[in-house]
Coordinates of C-alpha atoms and ligand atoms in Angstrom, one line a residue:
M389 CA 155.2 69.7 123.2
H390 CA 151.9 68.2 124.4
I391 CA 149.4 67.4 121.9
I392 CA 145.9 67.5 123.6
D393 CA 142.5 66.4 122.2
N394 CA 140.3 66.7 125.2
R395 CA 139.0 69.1 127.7
A396 CA 139.8 67.0 130.8
D397 CA 143.6 66.6 129.6
L398 CA 143.6 70.2 128.9
T399 CA 142.5 71.3 132.3
A400 CA 144.8 68.9 134.2
Q401 CA 147.7 70.3 132.4
V402 CA 146.8 73.9 132.6
Q403 CA 146.3 73.4 136.4
G404 CA 149.6 71.9 136.9
W405 CA 151.2 75.0 135.3
R406 CA 149.1 77.4 137.2
S407 CA 150.0 75.7 140.7
A408 CA 153.4 76.1 139.7
G409 CA 152.8 79.9 139.5
E410 CA 153.0 80.0 135.8
R411 CA 151.2 82.3 133.5
I412 CA 149.3 80.9 130.6
A413 CA 149.3 82.5 127.0
F414 CA 146.9 81.5 124.4
V415 CA 146.7 81.7 120.6
P416 CA 143.3 80.7 119.2
T417 CA 143.7 79.6 115.4
M418 CA 141.9 77.6 112.7
G419 CA 145.1 76.0 111.6
A420 CA 146.9 75.9 108.2
L421 CA 149.6 77.8 110.1
H422 CA 151.9 80.5 108.6
D423 CA 154.4 83.0 109.8
G424 CA 151.6 85.3 110.9
H425 CA 150.4 82.7 113.3
L426 CA 153.9 82.0 114.4
S427 CA 154.6 85.7 115.1
L428 CA 151.5 85.5 117.5
V429 CA 153.3 82.5 119.2
D430 CA 156.5 84.6 119.7
L431 CA 154.5 87.4 121.2
A432 CA 152.7 84.9 123.4
K433 CA 155.9 83.8 124.8
T434 CA 156.5 87.3 126.0
H435 CA 153.4 87.4 128.0
G436 CA 153.5 84.1 129.6
Q437 CA 155.6 81.0 130.7
R438 CA 153.3 78.7 128.9
V439 CA 151.9 78.8 125.5
I440 CA 149.1 76.8 124.4
V441 CA 147.8 77.2 120.7
S442 CA 144.4 75.9 119.7
I443 CA 143.5 74.5 116.2
F444 CA 139.8 74.3 115.5
V445 CA 138.1 75.0 112.3
N446 CA 135.0 76.7 113.8
P447 CA 131.8 75.8 111.9
T448 CA 129.9 78.6 113.6
Q449 CA 131.8 81.4 112.0
F450 CA 131.0 80.1 108.4
A451 CA 127.9 80.6 106.4
P452 CA 126.7 77.6 104.6
H453 CA 127.8 79.0 101.4
E454 CA 131.3 79.7 102.6
D455 CA 134.4 77.6 102.7
F456 CA 134.1 75.4 106.0
D457 CA 134.6 72.2 103.8
S458 CA 137.5 73.3 101.9
Y459 CA 139.3 75.2 104.4
P460 CA 142.8 73.9 104.5
R461 CA 143.5 71.4 107.2
T462 CA 147.3 70.5 107.8
A463 CA 147.3 69.4 111.5
E464 CA 150.6 67.3 111.1
A465 CA 152.7 70.3 109.6
D466 CA 151.0 72.6 112.0
C467 CA 152.4 70.6 114.9
E468 CA 155.8 70.7 113.4
K469 CA 155.8 74.3 113.2
L470 CA 154.5 74.7 116.7
R471 CA 157.0 72.2 118.0
G472 CA 159.7 74.1 116.1
R473 CA 158.5 77.3 117.8
G474 CA 158.8 75.9 121.6
V475 CA 155.0 75.9 122.2
D476 CA 154.2 74.1 125.4
A477 CA 150.9 72.5 124.3
V478 CA 148.4 72.3 121.0
Y479 CA 144.9 71.8 121.7
F480 CA 142.6 70.2 119.1
P481 CA 139.3 70.5 120.8
Q482 CA 136.5 68.0 120.0
E483 CA 133.5 69.7 118.4
D484 CA 131.1 67.7 120.8
E485 CA 133.0 69.1 123.8
I486 CA 133.1 72.5 122.6
Y487 CA 129.4 72.7 121.5
Q488 CA 128.2 70.4 124.3
D489 CA 125.1 72.3 125.0
G490 CA 124.3 73.1 121.4
R491 CA 125.8 75.9 119.0
K492 CA 123.7 78.7 120.4
S493 CA 126.2 81.5 121.3
P494 CA 126.4 82.2 125.0
V495 CA 127.3 85.9 124.2
Q496 CA 126.4 88.5 121.7
P497 CA 129.0 90.4 119.7
S498 CA 129.3 94.3 120.8
D499 CA 129.2 97.6 119.1
A500 CA 132.4 96.8 117.3
A501 CA 130.8 94.3 115.3
Q502 CA 128.5 96.9 113.5
G503 CA 129.0 97.5 109.7
L504 CA 132.4 96.4 107.8
E505 CA 132.7 92.7 108.1
T506 CA 129.1 92.2 109.5
A507 CA 127.6 93.9 106.5
F508 CA 128.8 91.2 104.2
R509 CA 129.3 88.4 106.7
P510 CA 126.5 89.1 109.1
H511 CA 126.8 85.6 111.0
F512 CA 130.5 86.1 111.5
F513 CA 131.1 87.9 114.9
E514 CA 128.5 85.8 116.8
G515 CA 130.6 82.8 115.5
V516 CA 133.6 84.3 116.6
V517 CA 132.5 85.4 120.2
N518 CA 130.7 82.1 120.7
I519 CA 133.9 80.1 119.7
V520 CA 136.3 82.5 121.5
W521 CA 134.1 82.5 124.8
R522 CA 134.1 78.7 124.7
L523 CA 137.8 78.3 124.2
F524 CA 138.5 80.8 127.0
D525 CA 136.3 78.7 129.3
H526 CA 138.1 75.5 128.4
V527 CA 141.7 77.0 128.5
K528 CA 141.3 79.6 130.9
P529 CA 144.2 81.7 129.9
D530 CA 145.8 84.8 131.6
A531 CA 146.7 86.4 128.1
A532 CA 145.4 85.7 124.6
I533 CA 146.8 87.0 121.3
F534 CA 144.9 87.9 118.4
G535 CA 146.1 89.4 115.1
E536 CA 145.6 93.0 113.8
K537 CA 145.1 91.4 110.6
D538 CA 141.4 90.8 111.8
F539 CA 141.3 94.3 113.2
Q540 CA 137.6 94.3 113.7
Q541 CA 137.6 90.9 115.4
L542 CA 140.3 92.1 117.7
Q543 CA 138.0 95.1 118.8
V544 CA 135.0 92.7 119.3
I545 CA 137.1 90.4 121.4
R546 CA 138.2 93.3 123.5
Q547 CA 134.9 94.6 123.9
M548 CA 133.5 91.1 125.0
V549 CA 136.3 90.5 127.6
E550 CA 135.7 94.0 129.1
A551 CA 131.8 93.7 129.1
H552 CA 132.0 90.6 130.8
S553 CA 135.1 91.6 133.2
L554 CA 137.0 88.6 132.1
P555 CA 140.5 88.2 133.7
I556 CA 142.2 87.7 130.6
E557 CA 144.6 90.4 129.0
I558 CA 143.9 90.7 125.1
I559 CA 147.3 91.4 123.1
G560 CA 147.1 92.7 119.6
A561 CA 149.7 91.4 117.2
P562 CA 151.1 93.3 114.2
I563 CA 150.1 91.9 110.8
A564 CA 152.8 89.8 109.3
R565 CA 153.5 90.1 105.6
D566 CA 155.2 88.7 102.8
T567 CA 158.0 90.6 101.0
H568 CA 155.6 92.0 98.7
G569 CA 153.5 93.4 101.6
L570 CA 150.7 90.8 101.1
A571 CA 149.1 90.0 104.6
L572 CA 149.9 86.3 105.2
S573 CA 146.7 84.4 105.3
S574 CA 145.5 80.7 105.4
R575 CA 143.3 81.5 102.4
N576 CA 146.1 82.8 100.5
A577 CA 146.8 79.0 99.5
Y578 CA 143.9 79.3 97.4
L579 CA 145.4 81.7 95.0
S580 CA 146.9 81.0 91.7
P581 CA 150.3 82.6 90.6
D582 CA 148.2 85.2 88.7
D583 CA 145.8 85.9 91.7
L584 CA 148.7 86.2 94.2
H585 CA 150.2 89.0 91.7
I586 CA 147.0 90.8 92.1
A587 CA 146.5 90.2 95.9
R588 CA 149.8 92.0 96.4
Q589 CA 148.3 95.2 95.2
L590 CA 145.8 95.3 97.9
N591 CA 148.4 96.4 100.7
K592 CA 149.9 98.8 98.1
I593 CA 146.5 100.5 97.8
L594 CA 145.6 100.7 101.4
F595 CA 149.2 102.3 101.9
A596 CA 148.7 104.9 99.0
V597 CA 145.4 105.8 101.0
R598 CA 147.0 106.2 104.1
D599 CA 149.8 108.1 102.5
G600 CA 147.5 110.6 100.8
D601 CA 148.5 109.4 97.2
M602 CA 145.1 108.1 96.7
T603 CA 141.4 109.1 98.3
L604 CA 139.4 106.5 100.1
E605 CA 136.6 107.1 97.6
D606 CA 139.0 106.2 94.4
A607 CA 140.3 103.0 96.1
P608 CA 137.5 100.5 95.2
D609 CA 137.9 101.7 91.5
A610 CA 141.6 101.2 91.7
L611 CA 141.1 97.6 93.3
L612 CA 139.0 96.7 90.4
K613 CA 141.5 98.2 87.9
V614 CA 144.3 95.9 89.1
G615 CA 142.0 92.7 88.9
F616 CA 140.1 92.2 92.0
D617 CA 136.5 91.0 90.9
K618 CA 134.5 92.4 93.7
I619 CA 135.1 95.0 96.7
D620 CA 133.2 94.5 99.7
Y621 CA 134.4 97.7 101.5
V622 CA 137.1 100.0 101.8
D623 CA 136.6 102.3 105.0
Q624 CA 138.1 103.8 107.9
R625 CA 137.6 103.3 111.6
W626 CA 139.9 103.1 114.5
G627 CA 142.5 105.2 112.9
R628 CA 142.9 102.2 110.3
T629 CA 142.1 102.0 106.6
L630 CA 140.3 98.6 106.3
A631 CA 139.4 96.6 103.2
A632 CA 137.7 93.2 102.0
A633 CA 138.1 92.3 98.4
W634 CA 137.2 89.2 96.3
L635 CA 139.6 87.3 93.9
G636 CA 137.4 84.8 92.3
K637 CA 136.1 82.6 95.3
T638 CA 138.7 84.0 97.6
R639 CA 138.0 86.8 99.9
L640 CA 140.9 88.7 101.3
I641 CA 141.1 91.3 104.0
D642 CA 143.7 93.8 105.1
N643 CA 144.2 97.1 107.0
V644 CA 146.7 99.8 107.7
G645 CA 147.2 102.3 110.3
T646 CA 146.2 105.7 109.2
Ligands
AMP1406 P1 143.0 82.2 111.8 O1 143.5 80.8 111.9 O2 142.9 82.8 110.5 O3 141.6 82.2 112.4 O4 144.0 83.3 112.5 C1 144.3 82.9 113.9 C2 144.8 84.2 114.6 O5 146.1 84.6 113.6 C3 143.9 85.4 114.4 O6 144.1 86.2 115.8 C4 144.4 86.1 113.2 O7 144.2 87.6 113.3 C5 146.0 86.0 113.3 N1 146.5 86.3 112.0 C6 146.2 85.6 110.9 N2 147.0 85.9 109.9 C7 147.8 87.1 110.5 C8 148.8 87.9 110.0 N3 149.2 87.9 108.7 N4 149.5 88.6 110.7 C9 149.1 88.8 112.0 N5 148.1 87.9 112.7 C10 147.4 87.1 111.7

């Protein structure tokens, strides 16, 4: 597995593969990799002969009060996991090469960004399209894989690619969950054992809404009752029931198909 930390080496590697007629599948991540990320890698392998994973904790998608500084950074363990999964290259972009021309976003988020996450993290999708656009420009993949865990993000990326006619196939990957149904997340590492117990109720309540055993309107109270501290939203869009809720300083999101 190639470990690449600059754009010139990445470009040389990608050009070599491409001139051999190989398709490049790309998985952007912020690291602290878990089985959810690795399921994206497995899916990527079915969409290209070569798989590139990027690891970059992107400053522009965090507001000043958010967890950019404390976000888990586990580069060595991440590389071990990726090597074990047969990834061809892991790309650690340099911040000054990514934001060479400043941090302003070259592109704006589309309609899909309206509401839900944006109502609570107004900076977020501009940061996401900013980094994904720049990573696509560095990697120039044929296909890119994004998790349905961040369902609204997946829609925003799809619209970005469509609006700008980028020649990149966007593939959504199903949500990887633990044995209790909790959606895997790097931020789960922040949870105490008691919090983890509460966190595992989130998916149960979303499934109850989906199955008609609870109304959408009753879901926020049900989440508070099981121990969540604050509910940002429980809502339905794109045939999904989506939620964001806080446990102490940790914000969890999840969604299920309706
Ligand atoms: P992150 O490192 O959190 O930015 O996530 C990188 C990619 O992995 C994004 O496309 C996420 O949607 C995806 N992802 C994270 N957790 C999961 C999960 N539990 N199941 C599926 N995809 C996931």
